[in-house]
PDB file of C-alpha atoms in Angstrom:
ATOM      1  CA  UNK A   1      88.806 175.162  -2.413  1.00 86.00           C
ATOM      2  CA  UNK A   2      92.517 175.416  -3.332  1.00 92.00           C
ATOM      3  CA  UNK A   3      94.826 172.409  -3.847  1.00 95.00           C
ATOM      4  CA  UNK A   4      96.486 173.401  -0.602  1.00 95.00           C
ATOM      5  CA  UNK A   5      93.156 173.212   1.320  1.00 95.00           C
ATOM      6  CA  UNK A   6      92.336 169.835  -0.202  1.00 96.00           C
ATOM      7  CA  UNK A   7      95.752 168.471   0.828  1.00 97.00           C
ATOM      8  CA  UNK A   8      95.431 169.915   4.342  1.00 97.00           C
ATOM      9  CA  UNK A   9      91.991 168.303   4.686  1.00 97.00           C
ATOM     10  CA  UNK A  10      93.484 164.912   3.766  1.00 98.00           C
ATOM     11  CA  UNK A  11      96.222 165.398   6.377  1.00 98.00           C
ATOM     12  CA  UNK A  12      93.655 166.496   8.984  1.00 98.00           C
ATOM     13  CA  UNK A  13      91.607 163.362   8.246  1.00 98.00           C
ATOM     14  CA  UNK A  14      94.560 161.018   8.898  1.00 98.00           C
ATOM     15  CA  UNK A  15      95.648 163.094  11.895  1.00 98.00           C
ATOM     16  CA  UNK A  16      92.160 162.849  13.370  1.00 98.00           C
ATOM     17  CA  UNK A  17      92.321 159.052  13.171  1.00 98.00           C
ATOM     18  CA  UNK A  18      95.746 159.258  14.866  1.00 98.00           C
ATOM     19  CA  UNK A  19      94.414 161.429  17.745  1.00 98.00           C
ATOM     20  CA  UNK A  20      91.414 159.135  18.192  1.00 98.00           C
ATOM     21  CA  UNK A  21      93.465 155.905  18.199  1.00 98.00           C
ATOM     22  CA  UNK A  22      96.029 157.486  20.514  1.00 98.00           C
ATOM     23  CA  UNK A  23      93.359 158.263  23.144  1.00 98.00           C
ATOM     24  CA  UNK A  24      91.810 154.820  22.716  1.00 98.00           C
ATOM     25  CA  UNK A  25      95.187 153.127  23.220  1.00 98.00           C
ATOM     26  CA  UNK A  26      95.786 155.051  26.472  1.00 98.00           C
ATOM     27  CA  UNK A  27      92.990 152.985  28.019  1.00 98.00           C
ATOM     28  CA  UNK A  28      93.387 149.875  25.782  1.00 97.00           C
ATOM     29  CA  UNK A  29      97.202 149.558  25.471  1.00 97.00           C
ATOM     30  CA  UNK A  30      97.072 145.869  24.562  1.00 97.00           C
ATOM     31  CA  UNK A  31      94.831 146.227  21.493  1.00 98.00           C
ATOM     32  CA  UNK A  32      97.267 145.194  18.738  1.00 98.00           C
ATOM     33  CA  UNK A  33      94.749 145.784  15.973  1.00 98.00           C
ATOM     34  CA  UNK A  34      94.453 149.438  17.050  1.00 98.00           C
ATOM     35  CA  UNK A  35      98.283 149.687  17.179  1.00 98.00           C
ATOM     36  CA  UNK A  36      98.466 148.459  13.586  1.00 98.00           C
ATOM     37  CA  UNK A  37      95.815 150.931  12.436  1.00 98.00           C
ATOM     38  CA  UNK A  38      97.650 153.776  14.203  1.00 98.00           C
ATOM     39  CA  UNK A  39     100.933 152.871  12.503  1.00 98.00           C
ATOM     40  CA  UNK A  40      99.196 152.741   9.127  1.00 98.00           C
ATOM     41  CA  UNK A  41      97.611 156.197   9.581  1.00 98.00           C
ATOM     42  CA  UNK A  42     100.889 157.621  10.902  1.00 98.00           C
ATOM     43  CA  UNK A  43     102.778 156.559   7.790  1.00 98.00           C
ATOM     44  CA  UNK A  44      99.997 157.896   5.509  1.00 98.00           C
ATOM     45  CA  UNK A  45      99.973 161.235   7.360  1.00 98.00           C
ATOM     46  CA  UNK A  46     103.780 161.489   7.281  1.00 98.00           C
ATOM     47  CA  UNK A  47     103.858 160.957   3.528  1.00 98.00           C
ATOM     48  CA  UNK A  48     101.314 163.738   2.914  1.00 98.00           C
ATOM     49  CA  UNK A  49     102.967 166.032   5.492  1.00 98.00           C
ATOM     50  CA  UNK A  50     106.319 165.734   3.726  1.00 97.00           C
ATOM     51  CA  UNK A  51     104.664 166.599   0.412  1.00 97.00           C
ATOM     52  CA  UNK A  52     102.778 169.554   1.990  1.00 97.00           C
ATOM     53  CA  UNK A  53     105.837 170.922   3.839  1.00 96.00           C
ATOM     54  CA  UNK A  54     107.937 170.703   0.690  1.00 95.00           C
ATOM     55  CA  UNK A  55     105.332 172.623  -1.305  1.00 95.00           C
ATOM     56  CA  UNK A  56     103.843 175.116   1.192  1.00 95.00           C
ATOM     57  CA  UNK A  57     106.100 175.334   4.256  1.00 95.00           C
ATOM     58  CA  UNK A  58     106.427 173.754   7.680  1.00 96.00           C
ATOM     59  CA  UNK A  59     103.571 172.354   9.768  1.00 97.00           C
ATOM     60  CA  UNK A  60     106.073 171.668  12.568  1.00 96.00           C
ATOM     61  CA  UNK A  61     108.988 174.114  12.550  1.00 93.00           C
ATOM     62  CA  UNK A  62     112.546 172.966  11.825  1.00 88.00           C
ATOM     63  CA  UNK A  63     115.068 175.765  11.537  1.00 87.00           C
ATOM     64  CA  UNK A  64     116.669 176.906   8.271  1.00 86.00           C
ATOM     65  CA  UNK A  65     116.660 180.407   6.728  1.00 88.00           C
ATOM     66  CA  UNK A  66     114.242 179.259   4.021  1.00 87.00           C
ATOM     67  CA  UNK A  67     111.977 177.450   6.480  1.00 89.00           C
ATOM     68  CA  UNK A  68     111.864 180.513   8.753  1.00 93.00           C
ATOM     69  CA  UNK A  69     110.389 182.658   5.973  1.00 93.00           C
ATOM     70  CA  UNK A  70     107.838 179.953   5.126  1.00 94.00           C
ATOM     71  CA  UNK A  71     106.936 179.491   8.819  1.00 95.00           C
ATOM     72  CA  UNK A  72     106.210 183.201   9.250  1.00 95.00           C
ATOM     73  CA  UNK A  73     104.240 183.431   6.014  1.00 95.00           C
ATOM     74  CA  UNK A  74     100.412 183.550   5.815  1.00 94.00           C
ATOM     75  CA  UNK A  75      98.058 181.791   5.980  1.00 95.00           C
ATOM     76  CA  UNK A  76      98.033 180.958   9.686  1.00 97.00           C
ATOM     77  CA  UNK A  77      95.477 178.332  10.714  1.00 97.00           C
ATOM     78  CA  UNK A  78      92.787 180.884  11.660  1.00 98.00           C
ATOM     79  CA  UNK A  79      93.095 182.842   8.393  1.00 96.00           C
ATOM     80  CA  UNK A  80      90.338 182.483   5.825  1.00 89.00           C
ATOM     81  CA  UNK A  81      91.147 180.490   2.659  1.00 75.00           C
ATOM     82  CA  UNK A  82      91.227 183.575   0.398  1.00 64.00           C
ATOM     83  CA  UNK A  83      94.673 184.311   1.807  1.00 47.00           C
ATOM     84  CA  UNK A  84      93.966 187.905   2.833  1.00 41.00           C
TER      85      UNK A  84
ATOM     86  CA  UNK B   1     106.332 170.388  26.839  1.00 95.00           C
ATOM     87  CA  UNK B   2     104.501 171.072  23.644  1.00 96.00           C
ATOM     88  CA  UNK B   3     105.275 171.605  19.971  1.00 96.00           C
ATOM     89  CA  UNK B   4     102.959 173.727  17.837  1.00 97.00           C
ATOM     90  CA  UNK B   5     101.520 172.409  14.569  1.00 98.00           C
ATOM     91  CA  UNK B   6     100.586 175.120  12.070  1.00 98.00           C
ATOM     92  CA  UNK B   7      97.208 173.561  11.259  1.00 98.00           C
ATOM     93  CA  UNK B   8      93.704 173.233  12.730  1.00 98.00           C
ATOM     94  CA  UNK B   9      92.495 169.876  14.036  1.00 98.00           C
ATOM     95  CA  UNK B  10      89.419 170.262  11.789  1.00 98.00           C
ATOM     96  CA  UNK B  11      89.108 172.705   8.859  1.00 96.00           C
ATOM     97  CA  UNK B  12      87.162 175.950   9.394  1.00 97.00           C
ATOM     98  CA  UNK B  13      86.296 178.416   6.649  1.00 96.00           C
ATOM     99  CA  UNK B  14      83.350 180.672   7.483  1.00 97.00           C
ATOM    100  CA  UNK B  15      82.322 182.866   4.552  1.00 95.00           C
ATOM    101  CA  UNK B  16      79.519 184.876   6.193  1.00 96.00           C
ATOM    102  CA  UNK B  17      80.295 186.945   9.301  1.00 96.00           C
ATOM    103  CA  UNK B  18      77.677 186.760  12.054  1.00 97.00           C
ATOM    104  CA  UNK B  19      78.359 188.697  15.260  1.00 97.00           C
ATOM    105  CA  UNK B  20      75.249 187.342  17.008  1.00 97.00           C
ATOM    106  CA  UNK B  21      76.632 183.789  16.674  1.00 97.00           C
ATOM    107  CA  UNK B  22      80.137 184.863  17.702  1.00 98.00           C
ATOM    108  CA  UNK B  23      78.649 186.368  20.883  1.00 97.00           C
ATOM    109  CA  UNK B  24      77.343 182.968  22.034  1.00 97.00           C
ATOM    110  CA  UNK B  25      80.159 180.756  20.669  1.00 98.00           C
ATOM    111  CA  UNK B  26      82.774 182.749  22.666  1.00 98.00           C
ATOM    112  CA  UNK B  27      81.427 180.850  25.700  1.00 98.00           C
ATOM    113  CA  UNK B  28      83.235 177.714  24.513  1.00 98.00           C
ATOM    114  CA  UNK B  29      86.472 179.752  24.440  1.00 98.00           C
ATOM    115  CA  UNK B  30      86.396 181.183  27.948  1.00 98.00           C
ATOM    116  CA  UNK B  31      83.044 180.277  29.506  1.00 98.00           C
ATOM    117  CA  UNK B  32      82.313 177.949  32.458  1.00 98.00           C
ATOM    118  CA  UNK B  33      82.282 174.765  30.327  1.00 98.00           C
ATOM    119  CA  UNK B  34      84.637 175.969  27.599  1.00 98.00           C
ATOM    120  CA  UNK B  35      87.784 174.538  26.054  1.00 98.00           C
ATOM    121  CA  UNK B  36      90.215 176.699  28.056  1.00 98.00           C
ATOM    122  CA  UNK B  37      88.787 175.434  31.341  1.00 98.00           C
ATOM    123  CA  UNK B  38      88.756 171.862  30.020  1.00 98.00           C
ATOM    124  CA  UNK B  39      92.422 171.972  29.053  1.00 98.00           C
ATOM    125  CA  UNK B  40      93.496 173.633  32.319  1.00 98.00           C
ATOM    126  CA  UNK B  41      91.405 171.193  34.365  1.00 98.00           C
ATOM    127  CA  UNK B  42      92.969 168.038  32.849  1.00 98.00           C
ATOM    128  CA  UNK B  43      96.510 169.360  32.563  1.00 98.00           C
ATOM    129  CA  UNK B  44      96.362 170.456  36.236  1.00 98.00           C
ATOM    130  CA  UNK B  45      94.754 167.294  37.588  1.00 98.00           C
ATOM    131  CA  UNK B  46      97.273 164.929  35.982  1.00 98.00           C
ATOM    132  CA  UNK B  47     100.123 165.609  38.446  1.00 98.00           C
ATOM    133  CA  UNK B  48      98.518 163.761  41.358  1.00 97.00           C
ATOM    134  CA  UNK B  49      96.974 160.906  39.327  1.00 97.00           C
ATOM    135  CA  UNK B  50      98.088 157.623  40.938  1.00 96.00           C
ATOM    136  CA  UNK B  51      97.949 155.324  37.878  1.00 97.00           C
ATOM    137  CA  UNK B  52     100.002 155.756  34.679  1.00 97.00           C
ATOM    138  CA  UNK B  53      97.064 155.219  32.266  1.00 97.00           C
ATOM    139  CA  UNK B  54      95.344 158.181  33.924  1.00 98.00           C
ATOM    140  CA  UNK B  55      98.418 160.413  33.593  1.00 98.00           C
ATOM    141  CA  UNK B  56      98.444 159.519  29.881  1.00 98.00           C
ATOM    142  CA  UNK B  57      94.740 160.087  29.210  1.00 98.00           C
ATOM    143  CA  UNK B  58      94.668 163.442  31.063  1.00 98.00           C
ATOM    144  CA  UNK B  59      97.775 164.656  29.220  1.00 98.00           C
ATOM    145  CA  UNK B  60      96.444 163.595  25.820  1.00 98.00           C
ATOM    146  CA  UNK B  61      92.873 164.867  26.281  1.00 98.00           C
ATOM    147  CA  UNK B  62      94.191 168.099  27.886  1.00 98.00           C
ATOM    148  CA  UNK B  63      96.365 168.573  24.793  1.00 98.00           C
ATOM    149  CA  UNK B  64      93.473 167.925  22.397  1.00 98.00           C
ATOM    150  CA  UNK B  65      91.442 170.579  24.281  1.00 98.00           C
ATOM    151  CA  UNK B  66      94.111 173.151  23.340  1.00 98.00           C
ATOM    152  CA  UNK B  67      93.492 172.266  19.686  1.00 98.00           C
ATOM    153  CA  UNK B  68      89.757 172.796  20.342  1.00 98.00           C
ATOM    154  CA  UNK B  69      90.472 176.172  21.984  1.00 98.00           C
ATOM    155  CA  UNK B  70      92.219 177.184  18.760  1.00 98.00           C
ATOM    156  CA  UNK B  71      89.233 175.993  16.711  1.00 98.00           C
ATOM    157  CA  UNK B  72      86.729 178.000  18.787  1.00 98.00           C
ATOM    158  CA  UNK B  73      89.002 181.072  18.585  1.00 98.00           C
ATOM    159  CA  UNK B  74      89.113 180.620  14.800  1.00 98.00           C
ATOM    160  CA  UNK B  75      85.298 180.367  14.553  1.00 98.00           C
ATOM    161  CA  UNK B  76      84.804 183.582  16.590  1.00 98.00           C
ATOM    162  CA  UNK B  77      87.572 185.368  14.648  1.00 98.00           C
ATOM    163  CA  UNK B  78      86.085 184.472  11.256  1.00 98.00           C
ATOM    164  CA  UNK B  79      82.516 185.293  12.379  1.00 98.00           C
ATOM    165  CA  UNK B  80      83.566 188.827  13.401  1.00 97.00           C
ATOM    166  CA  UNK B  81      85.844 189.656  10.482  1.00 96.00           C
ATOM    167  CA  UNK B  82      85.058 192.719   8.315  1.00 93.00           C
ATOM    168  CA  UNK B  83      82.026 193.807  10.342  1.00 94.00           C
ATOM    169  CA  UNK B  84      81.100 197.482  10.735  1.00 94.00           C
ATOM    170  CA  UNK B  85      80.401 199.002  14.191  1.00 94.00           C
ATOM    171  CA  UNK B  86      76.735 199.297  13.065  1.00 95.00           C
ATOM    172  CA  UNK B  87      76.512 195.553  12.306  1.00 95.00           C
ATOM    173  CA  UNK B  88      78.145 194.787  15.654  1.00 96.00           C
ATOM    174  CA  UNK B  89      75.662 196.992  17.514  1.00 96.00           C
ATOM    175  CA  UNK B  90      72.725 195.477  15.649  1.00 96.00           C
ATOM    176  CA  UNK B  91      73.880 191.946  16.633  1.00 96.00           C
ATOM    177  CA  UNK B  92      74.157 192.938  20.298  1.00 95.00           C
ATOM    178  CA  UNK B  93      77.936 192.535  20.352  1.00 96.00           C
ATOM    179  CA  UNK B  94      78.612 196.205  21.218  1.00 96.00           C
ATOM    180  CA  UNK B  95      79.208 195.487  24.925  1.00 96.00           C
ATOM    181  CA  UNK B  96      81.983 193.003  23.990  1.00 97.00           C
ATOM    182  CA  UNK B  97      83.316 195.331  21.266  1.00 97.00           C
ATOM    183  CA  UNK B  98      83.827 198.302  23.587  1.00 97.00           C
ATOM    184  CA  UNK B  99      86.266 196.313  25.755  1.00 97.00           C
ATOM    185  CA  UNK B 100      87.895 194.004  23.182  1.00 97.00           C
ATOM    186  CA  UNK B 101      87.125 195.403  19.670  1.00 97.00           C
ATOM    187  CA  UNK B 102      87.273 192.231  17.505  1.00 96.00           C
ATOM    188  CA  UNK B 103      89.983 190.672  19.690  1.00 98.00           C
ATOM    189  CA  UNK B 104      89.455 187.132  20.961  1.00 98.00           C
ATOM    190  CA  UNK B 105      89.006 187.318  24.740  1.00 98.00           C
ATOM    191  CA  UNK B 106      88.190 184.349  27.000  1.00 98.00           C
ATOM    192  CA  UNK B 107      84.777 185.101  28.462  1.00 98.00           C
ATOM    193  CA  UNK B 108      81.362 183.498  28.787  1.00 98.00           C
ATOM    194  CA  UNK B 109      78.480 184.425  26.457  1.00 97.00           C
ATOM    195  CA  UNK B 110      77.124 186.633  29.266  1.00 97.00           C
ATOM    196  CA  UNK B 111      80.461 188.501  29.481  1.00 97.00           C
ATOM    197  CA  UNK B 112      82.011 186.982  32.623  1.00 98.00           C
ATOM    198  CA  UNK B 113      85.793 186.807  32.081  1.00 98.00           C
ATOM    199  CA  UNK B 114      87.321 183.306  32.206  1.00 98.00           C
ATOM    200  CA  UNK B 115      87.520 182.136  35.796  1.00 98.00           C
ATOM    201  CA  UNK B 116      89.177 179.027  37.235  1.00 98.00           C
ATOM    202  CA  UNK B 117      86.329 179.089  39.771  1.00 98.00           C
ATOM    203  CA  UNK B 118      84.278 177.118  37.214  1.00 97.00           C
ATOM    204  CA  UNK B 119      86.653 174.106  37.343  1.00 97.00           C
ATOM    205  CA  UNK B 120      88.171 171.902  40.008  1.00 98.00           C
ATOM    206  CA  UNK B 121      91.395 170.019  40.633  1.00 98.00           C
ATOM    207  CA  UNK B 122      90.551 168.173  43.845  1.00 98.00           C
ATOM    208  CA  UNK B 123      93.570 165.904  44.256  1.00 98.00           C
ATOM    209  CA  UNK B 124      91.367 162.815  44.633  1.00 98.00           C
ATOM    210  CA  UNK B 125      91.343 160.347  41.744  1.00 98.00           C
ATOM    211  CA  UNK B 126      87.634 159.427  41.946  1.00 98.00           C
ATOM    212  CA  UNK B 127      86.488 163.014  42.518  1.00 98.00           C
ATOM    213  CA  UNK B 128      88.604 164.374  39.673  1.00 98.00           C
ATOM    214  CA  UNK B 129      87.420 161.721  37.197  1.00 98.00           C
ATOM    215  CA  UNK B 130      83.775 162.378  38.086  1.00 98.00           C
ATOM    216  CA  UNK B 131      84.425 166.116  37.673  1.00 98.00           C
ATOM    217  CA  UNK B 132      85.735 165.346  34.168  1.00 98.00           C
ATOM    218  CA  UNK B 133      82.806 163.119  33.202  1.00 98.00           C
ATOM    219  CA  UNK B 134      80.454 165.948  34.241  1.00 98.00           C
ATOM    220  CA  UNK B 135      82.594 168.544  32.444  1.00 98.00           C
ATOM    221  CA  UNK B 136      82.388 166.647  29.128  1.00 98.00           C
ATOM    222  CA  UNK B 137      78.596 166.421  29.415  1.00 98.00           C
ATOM    223  CA  UNK B 138      78.317 170.145  30.292  1.00 98.00           C
ATOM    224  CA  UNK B 139      80.400 171.022  27.237  1.00 98.00           C
ATOM    225  CA  UNK B 140      78.277 168.673  25.094  1.00 98.00           C
ATOM    226  CA  UNK B 141      75.081 170.440  26.290  1.00 98.00           C
ATOM    227  CA  UNK B 142      76.644 173.836  25.525  1.00 98.00           C
ATOM    228  CA  UNK B 143      77.433 172.724  21.954  1.00 98.00           C
ATOM    229  CA  UNK B 144      73.869 171.364  21.629  1.00 98.00           C
ATOM    230  CA  UNK B 145      72.575 174.782  22.748  1.00 98.00           C
ATOM    231  CA  UNK B 146      74.894 176.604  20.318  1.00 98.00           C
ATOM    232  CA  UNK B 147      73.566 174.376  17.478  1.00 98.00           C
ATOM    233  CA  UNK B 148      69.991 175.548  18.286  1.00 98.00           C
ATOM    234  CA  UNK B 149      71.039 179.028  17.086  1.00 97.00           C
ATOM    235  CA  UNK B 150      73.133 178.014  14.053  1.00 97.00           C
ATOM    236  CA  UNK B 151      71.828 177.978  10.487  1.00 95.00           C
ATOM    237  CA  UNK B 152      75.148 178.369   8.645  1.00 98.00           C
ATOM    238  CA  UNK B 153      76.647 175.019   7.525  1.00 98.00           C
ATOM    239  CA  UNK B 154      80.157 176.550   7.714  1.00 98.00           C
ATOM    240  CA  UNK B 155      79.592 176.963  11.484  1.00 98.00           C
ATOM    241  CA  UNK B 156      77.438 173.879  12.144  1.00 98.00           C
ATOM    242  CA  UNK B 157      80.067 171.511  10.715  1.00 98.00           C
ATOM    243  CA  UNK B 158      83.010 172.323  13.073  1.00 98.00           C
ATOM    244  CA  UNK B 159      80.630 172.765  16.067  1.00 98.00           C
ATOM    245  CA  UNK B 160      79.273 169.237  15.440  1.00 98.00           C
ATOM    246  CA  UNK B 161      82.847 167.925  15.321  1.00 98.00           C
ATOM    247  CA  UNK B 162      83.614 169.569  18.689  1.00 98.00           C
ATOM    248  CA  UNK B 163      80.378 168.195  20.175  1.00 98.00           C
ATOM    249  CA  UNK B 164      81.293 164.659  19.068  1.00 98.00           C
ATOM    250  CA  UNK B 165      84.695 164.956  20.754  1.00 98.00           C
ATOM    251  CA  UNK B 166      82.979 165.648  24.113  1.00 98.00           C
ATOM    252  CA  UNK B 167      81.170 162.318  23.780  1.00 98.00           C
ATOM    253  CA  UNK B 168      84.418 160.442  23.002  1.00 98.00           C
ATOM    254  CA  UNK B 169      86.278 162.108  25.887  1.00 98.00           C
ATOM    255  CA  UNK B 170      83.410 161.149  28.209  1.00 98.00           C
ATOM    256  CA  UNK B 171      83.859 157.536  27.089  1.00 98.00           C
ATOM    257  CA  UNK B 172      87.636 157.629  27.724  1.00 98.00           C
ATOM    258  CA  UNK B 173      87.162 159.145  31.202  1.00 98.00           C
ATOM    259  CA  UNK B 174      84.632 156.401  31.949  1.00 98.00           C
ATOM    260  CA  UNK B 175      87.306 153.836  31.076  1.00 98.00           C
ATOM    261  CA  UNK B 176      89.757 155.804  33.248  1.00 98.00           C
ATOM    262  CA  UNK B 177      87.344 155.541  36.160  1.00 98.00           C
ATOM    263  CA  UNK B 178      87.130 151.788  35.584  1.00 98.00           C
ATOM    264  CA  UNK B 179      90.938 151.539  35.611  1.00 98.00           C
ATOM    265  CA  UNK B 180      90.992 153.496  38.906  1.00 97.00           C
ATOM    266  CA  UNK B 181      88.370 151.338  40.633  1.00 97.00           C
ATOM    267  CA  UNK B 182      90.060 148.135  39.369  1.00 97.00           C
ATOM    268  CA  UNK B 183      93.099 149.275  41.361  1.00 96.00           C
ATOM    269  CA  UNK B 184      91.079 149.944  44.512  1.00 95.00           C
ATOM    270  CA  UNK B 185      89.425 147.814  47.186  1.00 93.00           C
ATOM    271  CA  UNK B 186      86.122 146.758  45.603  1.00 93.00           C
ATOM    272  CA  UNK B 187      84.523 146.544  49.079  1.00 95.00           C
ATOM    273  CA  UNK B 188      85.200 150.227  49.719  1.00 95.00           C
ATOM    274  CA  UNK B 189      86.459 152.487  46.947  1.00 94.00           C
ATOM    275  CA  UNK B 190      86.556 155.371  49.418  1.00 94.00           C
ATOM    276  CA  UNK B 191      88.732 153.749  52.091  1.00 93.00           C
ATOM    277  CA  UNK B 192      91.678 155.846  50.882  1.00 93.00           C
ATOM    278  CA  UNK B 193      92.360 158.684  48.498  1.00 95.00           C
ATOM    279  CA  UNK B 194      94.708 156.947  46.040  1.00 95.00           C
ATOM    280  CA  UNK B 195      95.960 160.340  44.820  1.00 96.00           C
ATOM    281  CA  UNK B 196      97.206 161.197  48.323  1.00 96.00           C
ATOM    282  CA  UNK B 197      97.372 158.293  50.768  1.00 93.00           C
ATOM    283  CA  UNK B 198     100.510 156.227  50.111  1.00 83.00           C
ATOM    284  CA  UNK B 199      99.167 153.074  51.758  1.00 68.00           C
ATOM    285  CA  UNK B 200      96.695 152.200  49.013  1.00 59.00           C
ATOM    286  CA  UNK B 201      98.904 152.532  45.929  1.00 56.00           C
ATOM    287  CA  UNK B 202      99.196 148.961  44.816  1.00 55.00           C
ATOM    288  CA  UNK B 203     101.938 147.261  42.849  1.00 46.00           C
ATOM    289  CA  UNK B 204     100.387 148.242  39.478  1.00 48.00           C
ATOM    290  CA  UNK B 205     102.037 151.612  39.945  1.00 44.00           C
TER     291      UNK B 205
END
């Protein structure tokens, strides 16, 4: 597994916790403990996302000539790790 | 509206192609209990939901289903990569291949193209939530059946993740149903259709 894959797996782990807490809070909006956990995971994900986007290109697209080239570039999410 | 994230919800990296598996897993892309139908069902039902928590949960689960659709598409794509026509024929995928080559097409395992006839948007809060509870269980059974045919850990792992999500969504819809009935007349939940009849929308809205 490449460094890039390992980093993406860490991001996906935090993002999964975010998705899960977000659904939970839709039906339990007053659970402050869950709110705190969500905020914690959001800041951890953001930190890793900034590092990833700086190194490998955008996860969410923001326009600039440099970003456009990185956005277009392989791998796309369905591509195999080998980068073919 | 939506914004795309250039990432999968859960990592998928399948090293060994297997057309026989792809042929059955395609059902969760475009089959009767697949992710496309799930997403379309929830994102269509949400418009007439009478309570704000239900609009939120249908929007958020409907959105997560789109991420699952992408995961199933990725599994089928990687399982059919670099196969020869002979390997495809041997695996029984030739009937799919003749119409779609290795393209990802929403159909059931038996080859029926995706049809909205396998889902419902009834415009009745209780009916729609029960439809969704059943839909999550049907999808969970389909993943259980897919797992009966899987022996590759690269495939088993993301399929187990998707199966677990069905169970969580079922739980959230159960809570949604509780929120709906808490807003209704406990002596007769069916006195009105809260998604349509204005008279029964209470002040919680």
